[in-house]
Coordinates of C-alpha atoms in Angstrom, one line a residue:
X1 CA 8.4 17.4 -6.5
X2 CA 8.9 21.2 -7.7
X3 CA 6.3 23.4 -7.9
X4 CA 7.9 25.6 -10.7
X5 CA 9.4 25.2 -14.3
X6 CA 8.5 22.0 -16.5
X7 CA 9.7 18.5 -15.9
X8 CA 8.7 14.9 -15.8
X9 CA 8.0 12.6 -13.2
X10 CA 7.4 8.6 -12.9
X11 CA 6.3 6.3 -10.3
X12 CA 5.4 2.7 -11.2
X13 CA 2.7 0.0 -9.7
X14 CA 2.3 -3.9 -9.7
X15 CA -0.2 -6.3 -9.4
X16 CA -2.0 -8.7 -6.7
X17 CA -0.1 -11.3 -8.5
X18 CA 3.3 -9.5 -8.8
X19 CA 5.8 -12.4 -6.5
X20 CA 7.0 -9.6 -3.8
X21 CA 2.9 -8.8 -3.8
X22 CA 1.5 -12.7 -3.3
X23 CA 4.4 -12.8 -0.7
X24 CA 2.3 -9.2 1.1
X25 CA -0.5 -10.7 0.9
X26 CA 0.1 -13.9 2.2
X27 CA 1.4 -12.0 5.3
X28 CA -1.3 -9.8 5.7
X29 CA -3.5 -12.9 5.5
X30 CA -1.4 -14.4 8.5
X31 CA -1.9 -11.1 10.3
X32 CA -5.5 -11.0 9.9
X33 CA -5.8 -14.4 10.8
X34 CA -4.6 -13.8 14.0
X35 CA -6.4 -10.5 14.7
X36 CA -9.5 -12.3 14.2
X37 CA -8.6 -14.4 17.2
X38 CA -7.6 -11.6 18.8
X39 CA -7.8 -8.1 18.4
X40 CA -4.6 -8.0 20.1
X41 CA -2.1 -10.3 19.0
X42 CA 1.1 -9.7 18.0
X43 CA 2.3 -10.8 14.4
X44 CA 5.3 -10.1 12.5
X45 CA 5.1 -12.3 9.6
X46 CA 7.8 -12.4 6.7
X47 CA 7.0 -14.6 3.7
X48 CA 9.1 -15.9 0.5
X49 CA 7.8 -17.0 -2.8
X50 CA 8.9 -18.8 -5.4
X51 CA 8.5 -21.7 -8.1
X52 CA 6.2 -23.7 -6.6
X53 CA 7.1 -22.9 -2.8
X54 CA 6.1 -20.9 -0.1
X55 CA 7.8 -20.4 3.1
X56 CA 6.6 -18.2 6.2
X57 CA 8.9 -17.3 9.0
X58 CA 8.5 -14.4 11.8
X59 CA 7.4 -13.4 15.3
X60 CA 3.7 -14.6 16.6
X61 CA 1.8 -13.9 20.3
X62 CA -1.5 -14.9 19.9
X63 CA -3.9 -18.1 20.4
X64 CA -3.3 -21.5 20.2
X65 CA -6.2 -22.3 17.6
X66 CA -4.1 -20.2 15.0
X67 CA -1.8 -23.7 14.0
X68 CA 0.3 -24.0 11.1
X69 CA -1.9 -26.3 9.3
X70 CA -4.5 -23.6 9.6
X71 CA -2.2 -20.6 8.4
X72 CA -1.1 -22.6 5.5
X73 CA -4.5 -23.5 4.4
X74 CA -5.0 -19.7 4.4
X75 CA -2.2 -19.7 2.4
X76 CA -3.4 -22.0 -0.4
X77 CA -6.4 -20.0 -0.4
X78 CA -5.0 -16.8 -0.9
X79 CA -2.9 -17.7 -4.0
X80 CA -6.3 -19.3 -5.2
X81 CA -7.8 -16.1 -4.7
X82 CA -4.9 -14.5 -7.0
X83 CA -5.5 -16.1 -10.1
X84 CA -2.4 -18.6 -9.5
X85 CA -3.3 -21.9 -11.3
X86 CA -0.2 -23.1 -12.7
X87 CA 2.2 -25.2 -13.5
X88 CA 5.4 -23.6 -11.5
X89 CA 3.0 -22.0 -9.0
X90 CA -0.6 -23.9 -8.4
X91 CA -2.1 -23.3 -5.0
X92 CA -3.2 -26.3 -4.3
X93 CA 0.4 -28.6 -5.1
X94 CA 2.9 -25.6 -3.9
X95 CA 5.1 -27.1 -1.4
X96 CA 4.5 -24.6 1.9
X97 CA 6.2 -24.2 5.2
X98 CA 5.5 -22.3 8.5
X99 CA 8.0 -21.5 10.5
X100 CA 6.9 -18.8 13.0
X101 CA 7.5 -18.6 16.5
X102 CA 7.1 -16.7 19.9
X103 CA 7.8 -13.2 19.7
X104 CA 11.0 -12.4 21.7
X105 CA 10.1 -12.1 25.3
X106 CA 12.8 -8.5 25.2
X107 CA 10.6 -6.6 22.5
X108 CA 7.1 -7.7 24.5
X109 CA 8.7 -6.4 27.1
X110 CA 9.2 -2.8 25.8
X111 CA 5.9 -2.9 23.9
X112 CA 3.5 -4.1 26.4
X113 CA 1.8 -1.7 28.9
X114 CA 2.8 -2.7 32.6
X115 CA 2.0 -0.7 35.8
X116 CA 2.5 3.5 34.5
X117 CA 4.0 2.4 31.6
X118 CA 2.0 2.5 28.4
X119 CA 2.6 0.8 25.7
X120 CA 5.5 1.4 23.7
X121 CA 6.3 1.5 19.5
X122 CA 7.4 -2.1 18.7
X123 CA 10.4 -0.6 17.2
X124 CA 12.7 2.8 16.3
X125 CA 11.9 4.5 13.3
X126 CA 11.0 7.2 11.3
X127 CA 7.8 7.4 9.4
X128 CA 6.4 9.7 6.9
X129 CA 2.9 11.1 5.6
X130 CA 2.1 13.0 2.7
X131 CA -1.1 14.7 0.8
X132 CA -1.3 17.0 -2.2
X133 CA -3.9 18.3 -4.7
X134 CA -2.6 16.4 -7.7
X135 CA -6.0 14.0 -7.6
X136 CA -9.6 14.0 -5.9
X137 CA -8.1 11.3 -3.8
X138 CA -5.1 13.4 -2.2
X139 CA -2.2 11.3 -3.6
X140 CA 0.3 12.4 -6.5
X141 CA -0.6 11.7 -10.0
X142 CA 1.9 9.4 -11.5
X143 CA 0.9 6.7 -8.5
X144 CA -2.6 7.1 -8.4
X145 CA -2.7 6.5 -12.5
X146 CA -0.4 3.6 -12.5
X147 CA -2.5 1.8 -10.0
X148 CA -5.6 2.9 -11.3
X149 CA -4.3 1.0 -14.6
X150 CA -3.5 -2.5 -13.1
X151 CA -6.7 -2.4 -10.6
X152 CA -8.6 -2.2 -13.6
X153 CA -7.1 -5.4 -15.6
X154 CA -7.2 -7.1 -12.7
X155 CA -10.9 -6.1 -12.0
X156 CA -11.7 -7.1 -15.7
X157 CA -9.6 -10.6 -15.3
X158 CA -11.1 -11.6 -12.2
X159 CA -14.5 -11.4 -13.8
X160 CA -13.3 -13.0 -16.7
X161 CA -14.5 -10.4 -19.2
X162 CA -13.6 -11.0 -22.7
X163 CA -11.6 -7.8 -22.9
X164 CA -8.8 -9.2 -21.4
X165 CA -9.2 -12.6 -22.5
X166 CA -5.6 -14.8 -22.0
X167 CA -4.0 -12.1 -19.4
X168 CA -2.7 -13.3 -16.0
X169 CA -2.3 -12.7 -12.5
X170 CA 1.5 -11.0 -12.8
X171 CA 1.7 -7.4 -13.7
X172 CA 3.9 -4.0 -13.8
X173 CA 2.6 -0.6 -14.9
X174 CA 4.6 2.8 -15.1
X175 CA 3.4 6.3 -15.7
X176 CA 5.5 8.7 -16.6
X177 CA 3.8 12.4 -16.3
X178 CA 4.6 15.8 -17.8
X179 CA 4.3 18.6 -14.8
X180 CA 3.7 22.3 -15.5
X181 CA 4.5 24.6 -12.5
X182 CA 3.7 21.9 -10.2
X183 CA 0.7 20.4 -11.7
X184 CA 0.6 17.4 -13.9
X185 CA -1.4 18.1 -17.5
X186 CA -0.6 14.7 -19.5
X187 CA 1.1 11.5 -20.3
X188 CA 4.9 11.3 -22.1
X189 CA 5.1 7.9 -21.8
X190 CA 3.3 4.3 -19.9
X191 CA 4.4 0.9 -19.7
X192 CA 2.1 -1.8 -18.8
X193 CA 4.3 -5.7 -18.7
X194 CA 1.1 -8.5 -17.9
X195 CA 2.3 -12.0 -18.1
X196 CA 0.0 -13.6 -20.6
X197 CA -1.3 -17.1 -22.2
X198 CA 1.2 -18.1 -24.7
X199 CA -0.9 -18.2 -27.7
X200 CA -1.3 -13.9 -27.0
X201 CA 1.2 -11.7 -29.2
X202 CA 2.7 -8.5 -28.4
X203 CA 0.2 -6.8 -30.9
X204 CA -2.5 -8.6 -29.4
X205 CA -1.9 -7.8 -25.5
X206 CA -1.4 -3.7 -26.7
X207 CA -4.7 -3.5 -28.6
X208 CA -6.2 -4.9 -25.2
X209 CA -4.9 -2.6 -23.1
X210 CA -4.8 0.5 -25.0
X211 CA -8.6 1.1 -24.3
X212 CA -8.3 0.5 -21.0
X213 CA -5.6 2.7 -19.9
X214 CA -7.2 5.8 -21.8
X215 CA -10.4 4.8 -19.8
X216 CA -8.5 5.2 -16.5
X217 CA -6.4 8.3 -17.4
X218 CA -8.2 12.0 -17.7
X219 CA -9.1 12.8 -21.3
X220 CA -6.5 14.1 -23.3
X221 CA -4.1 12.6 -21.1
X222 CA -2.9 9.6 -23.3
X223 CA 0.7 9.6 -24.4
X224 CA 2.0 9.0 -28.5
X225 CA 1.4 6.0 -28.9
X226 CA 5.6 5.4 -30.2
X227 CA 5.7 5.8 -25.8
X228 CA 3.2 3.9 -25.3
X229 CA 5.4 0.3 -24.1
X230 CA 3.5 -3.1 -23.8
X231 CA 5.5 -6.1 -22.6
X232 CA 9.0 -4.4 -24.5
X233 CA 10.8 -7.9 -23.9
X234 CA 8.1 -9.4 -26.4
X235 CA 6.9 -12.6 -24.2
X236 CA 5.7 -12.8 -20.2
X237 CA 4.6 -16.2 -20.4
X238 CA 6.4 -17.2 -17.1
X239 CA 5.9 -15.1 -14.7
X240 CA 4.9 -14.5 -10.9
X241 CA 6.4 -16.6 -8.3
X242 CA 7.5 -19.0 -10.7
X243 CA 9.5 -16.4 -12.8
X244 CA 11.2 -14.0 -10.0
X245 CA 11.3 -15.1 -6.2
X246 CA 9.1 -12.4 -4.0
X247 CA 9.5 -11.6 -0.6
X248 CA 7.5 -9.5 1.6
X249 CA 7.9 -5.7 2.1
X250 CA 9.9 -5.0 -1.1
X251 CA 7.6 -2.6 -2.5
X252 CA 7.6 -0.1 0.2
X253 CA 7.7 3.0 -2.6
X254 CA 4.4 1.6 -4.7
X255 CA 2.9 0.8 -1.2
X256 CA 3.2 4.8 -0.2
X257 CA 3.6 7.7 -2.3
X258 CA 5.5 6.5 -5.7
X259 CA 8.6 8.2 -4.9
X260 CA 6.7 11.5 -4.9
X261 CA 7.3 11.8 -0.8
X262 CA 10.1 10.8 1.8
X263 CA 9.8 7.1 3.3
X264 CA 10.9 5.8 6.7
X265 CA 12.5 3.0 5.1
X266 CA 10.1 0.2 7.2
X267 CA 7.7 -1.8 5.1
X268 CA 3.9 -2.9 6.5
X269 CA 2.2 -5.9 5.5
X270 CA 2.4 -8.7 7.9
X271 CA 3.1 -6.5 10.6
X272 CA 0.0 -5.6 13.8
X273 CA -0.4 -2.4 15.1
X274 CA 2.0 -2.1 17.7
X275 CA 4.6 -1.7 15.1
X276 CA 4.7 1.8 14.0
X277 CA 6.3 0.9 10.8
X278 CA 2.8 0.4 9.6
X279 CA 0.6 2.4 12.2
X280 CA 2.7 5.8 12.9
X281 CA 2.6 5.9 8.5
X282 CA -0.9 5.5 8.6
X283 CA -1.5 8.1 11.2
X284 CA 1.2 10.3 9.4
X285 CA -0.8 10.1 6.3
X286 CA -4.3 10.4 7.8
X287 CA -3.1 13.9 9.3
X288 CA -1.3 15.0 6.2
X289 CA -4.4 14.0 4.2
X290 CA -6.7 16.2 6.8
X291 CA -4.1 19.1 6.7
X292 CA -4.8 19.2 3.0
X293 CA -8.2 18.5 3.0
X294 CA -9.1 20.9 5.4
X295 CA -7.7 23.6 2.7
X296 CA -5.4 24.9 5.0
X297 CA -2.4 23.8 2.7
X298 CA -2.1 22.3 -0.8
X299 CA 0.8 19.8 0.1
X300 CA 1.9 18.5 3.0
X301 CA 4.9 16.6 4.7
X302 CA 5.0 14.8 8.2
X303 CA 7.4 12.9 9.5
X304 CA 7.1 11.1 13.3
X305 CA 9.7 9.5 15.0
X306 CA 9.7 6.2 17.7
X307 CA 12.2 4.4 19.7
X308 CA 11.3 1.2 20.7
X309 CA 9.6 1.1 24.2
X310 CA 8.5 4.4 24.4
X311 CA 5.2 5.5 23.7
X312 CA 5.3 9.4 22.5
X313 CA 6.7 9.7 19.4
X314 CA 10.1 11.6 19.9
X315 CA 9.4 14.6 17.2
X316 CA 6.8 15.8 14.6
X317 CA 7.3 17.7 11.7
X318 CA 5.4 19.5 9.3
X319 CA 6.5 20.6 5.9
X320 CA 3.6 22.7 4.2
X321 CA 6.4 22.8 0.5
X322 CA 5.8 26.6 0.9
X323 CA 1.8 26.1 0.1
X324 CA 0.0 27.0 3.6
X325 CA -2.3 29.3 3.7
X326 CA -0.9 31.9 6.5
X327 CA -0.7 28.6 8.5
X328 CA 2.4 28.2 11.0
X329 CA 4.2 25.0 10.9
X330 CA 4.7 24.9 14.7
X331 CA 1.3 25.6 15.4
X332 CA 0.1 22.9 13.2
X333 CA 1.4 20.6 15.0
X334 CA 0.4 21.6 18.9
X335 CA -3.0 21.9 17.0
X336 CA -2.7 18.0 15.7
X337 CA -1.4 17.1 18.9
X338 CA -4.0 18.5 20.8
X339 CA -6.7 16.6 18.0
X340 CA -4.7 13.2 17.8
X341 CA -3.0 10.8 20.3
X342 CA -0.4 10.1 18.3
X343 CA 1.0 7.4 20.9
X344 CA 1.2 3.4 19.9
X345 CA -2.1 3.1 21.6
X346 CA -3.8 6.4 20.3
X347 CA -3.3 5.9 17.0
X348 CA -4.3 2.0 17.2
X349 CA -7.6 3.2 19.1
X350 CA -8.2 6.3 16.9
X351 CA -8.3 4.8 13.7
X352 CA -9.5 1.1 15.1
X353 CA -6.8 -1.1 13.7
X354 CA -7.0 -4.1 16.1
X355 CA -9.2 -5.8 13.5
X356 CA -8.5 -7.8 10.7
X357 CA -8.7 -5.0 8.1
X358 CA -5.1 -5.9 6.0
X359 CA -5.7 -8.2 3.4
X360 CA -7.3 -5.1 1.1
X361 CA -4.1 -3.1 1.8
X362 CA -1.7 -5.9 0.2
X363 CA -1.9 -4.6 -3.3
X364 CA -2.0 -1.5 -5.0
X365 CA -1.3 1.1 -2.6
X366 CA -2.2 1.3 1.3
X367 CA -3.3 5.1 0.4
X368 CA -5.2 7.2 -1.9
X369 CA -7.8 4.1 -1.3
X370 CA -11.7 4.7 -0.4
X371 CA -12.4 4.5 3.5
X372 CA -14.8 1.2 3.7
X373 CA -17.1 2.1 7.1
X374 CA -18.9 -1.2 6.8
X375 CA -15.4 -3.3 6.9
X376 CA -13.6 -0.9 8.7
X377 CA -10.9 -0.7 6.0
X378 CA -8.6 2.1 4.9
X379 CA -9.6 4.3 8.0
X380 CA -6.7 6.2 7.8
X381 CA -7.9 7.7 4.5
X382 CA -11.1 9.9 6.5
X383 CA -10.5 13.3 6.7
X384 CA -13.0 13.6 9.9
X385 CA -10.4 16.2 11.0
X386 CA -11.1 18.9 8.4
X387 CA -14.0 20.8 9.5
X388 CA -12.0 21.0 13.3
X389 CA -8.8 22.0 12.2
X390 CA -10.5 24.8 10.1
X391 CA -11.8 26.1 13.0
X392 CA -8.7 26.0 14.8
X393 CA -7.2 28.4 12.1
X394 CA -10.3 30.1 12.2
X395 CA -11.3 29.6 8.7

């Protein structure tokens, strides 16, 4: 985004109960299962949702015990866990399938470590990370507010509290945001769709939600309320798998920055760390977020690159958007290099992801998020780096 002149920007969210997010989370459940087993199995899961139907597919290495029976009892109990109790998607009478197999015997060949050779990225690729000022959290504004919106409802819902009485699982927000000279100062327009019970009108659901987006955004930030768009089709009764099919990885823009920052093009849930898809864009985000944190720059760009089977990534590069403070690119990154293996294997062992940390990053963003050091979640999102990369700026 520019950092002169006045415009608008938008960047939209959806819920744990959104179809392509039950199908994330479903994988990341498979994934976890397996890590649980064994920090170091290997686990590409694809999923596909719809009315009353479940179907899993992908690449597995990892113990026998994990059986299909057991990964689609996991199943069932994730969609329990989302809210989904009805009649074209109930988790306990949803017909579901597992189909995974062995992962191809060529890609373990290029990814496992064997004599000198380390291990290498499960794949080619091109990730990004990015970090600006725009929130406490590092993450741009429009993003940050429109999951801020949903993760409340759904907060509220799962507790059954009164104020959202008749809402369900399947849910869209957008947030549209007025920028001045870079910086974001208010609202021009939100949308919130939430499928609903179908005695709830139109009226109803907007009166609900009204409080509880002003709640989330900063004060004075609420938008006329002529922009303000609840459900503008009128009804969501059906919704969620049984109202759009979902498939895994197809929010790769409200999984990152919102549109706000480049992406790679490579989606993450369901996938273990040897695929830098997901790891190389955590790493990328955990330095960008440190670059920024540190206060050596107020935005910040990186972008790594793999090919399958080799180990270093093939380049690093920062973009500052003009915003460093009397900090050289090039030097930024020997520095990070120096501070961060940034190899299949560092980046695994640096910021522990051989554990079965994934089912909290299936829905509403895998950044921005609050690093949990009992859980070992979201460890990506430290900025541990700060204080040493100050130093080596000598600040």
């Amino acid at each position: 985004m520019r950092d002169t002149g006045e415009y608008l920007f938008t960047s939209e969210s959806v819920s744990e109960g959104h179809p392509d997010k039950v199908a994330d989370r479903i994988s990341d459940t498979v994934l976890d299962a397996f890590l649980t087993a064994d920090p170091y199995a290997r686990v590409a899961c694809e999923t596909l949702v719809t009315t009353n139907r479940v179907v899993l597919a992908g690449e597995v290495r990892g113990p026998a015990e994990i059986t299909p029976e057991y990964l689609i009892h996991l199943a069932r109990l994730a969609i329990h866990d989302i809210g989904y109790e009805q009649e074209g998607f109930h988790w306990r009478h949803a017909d579901i399938a597992c189909h995974l197999h062995a992962q191809s015997a060529h890609i373990a060949q290029g990814v496992d470590a064997a004599g000198n050779k380390d291990e290498g990225a499960g794949d080619q690729g091109i990730m990004f990370g990015y970090a600006c000022r725009e929130t406490p959290e590092l993450m741009p504004a429009p993003l940050y507010y429109a999951h801020e919106i949903l993760r409340h409802v759904s907060t509220l819902r799962r507790a059954k509290d009164s104020a959202v009485a008749g809402l369900l699982p399947d849910a869209k927000s957008q947030v549209t945001l007025r920028y001045v000279d870079g910086k974001p100062v208010g609202a021009t327009s939100i949308v919130v769709s939430t499928q609903h019970e179908e005695a709830l009108e139109q009226a109803d659901i907007k009166r609900l939600l009204r409080p509880i987006v002003e709640a989330v955004l900063p004060k004075g930030w609420m938008c006329p309320d002529s922009e303000f768009y609840v459900n503008p089709t009128g009804k969501f009764v059906i919704g969620g798998p049984d109202g759009d099919c979902g498939l895994t990885g197809r929010k790769i823009i409200v999984d990152t920055y919102g549109g706000a920052a480049p992406h790679g093009g490579g989606a993450f849930s369901g996938k273990d760390p040897t695929k830098v898809d997901r790891s190389a864009a955590y790493a990328a985000r955990y330095v960008a977020k440190n670059v920024v944190a540190s206060g050596l720059a107020d935005k910040c760009t990186i972008q790594l690159s793999y090919a399958i089977g080799v180990s270093k990534p093939l380049s690093v590069y920062f973009d500052l958007h003009g915003t460093g403070k009397d900090v050289d690119e090039a030097k930024l990154a020997k520095v990070i290099g120096g501070m961060v293996n940034l190899s299949p294997r560092g980046i695994r062992e640096h910021l522990k992801l051989n554990r079965p940390i994934y089912v909290p990053t299936s829905a509403y963003g895998h950044f921005g998020r609050v690093p949990d050091t009992t859980r070992g979640t979201f460890t990506w999102e430290m900025t541990d780096l700060a204080i040493e990369l100050r130093r080596a700026f000598g600040r």
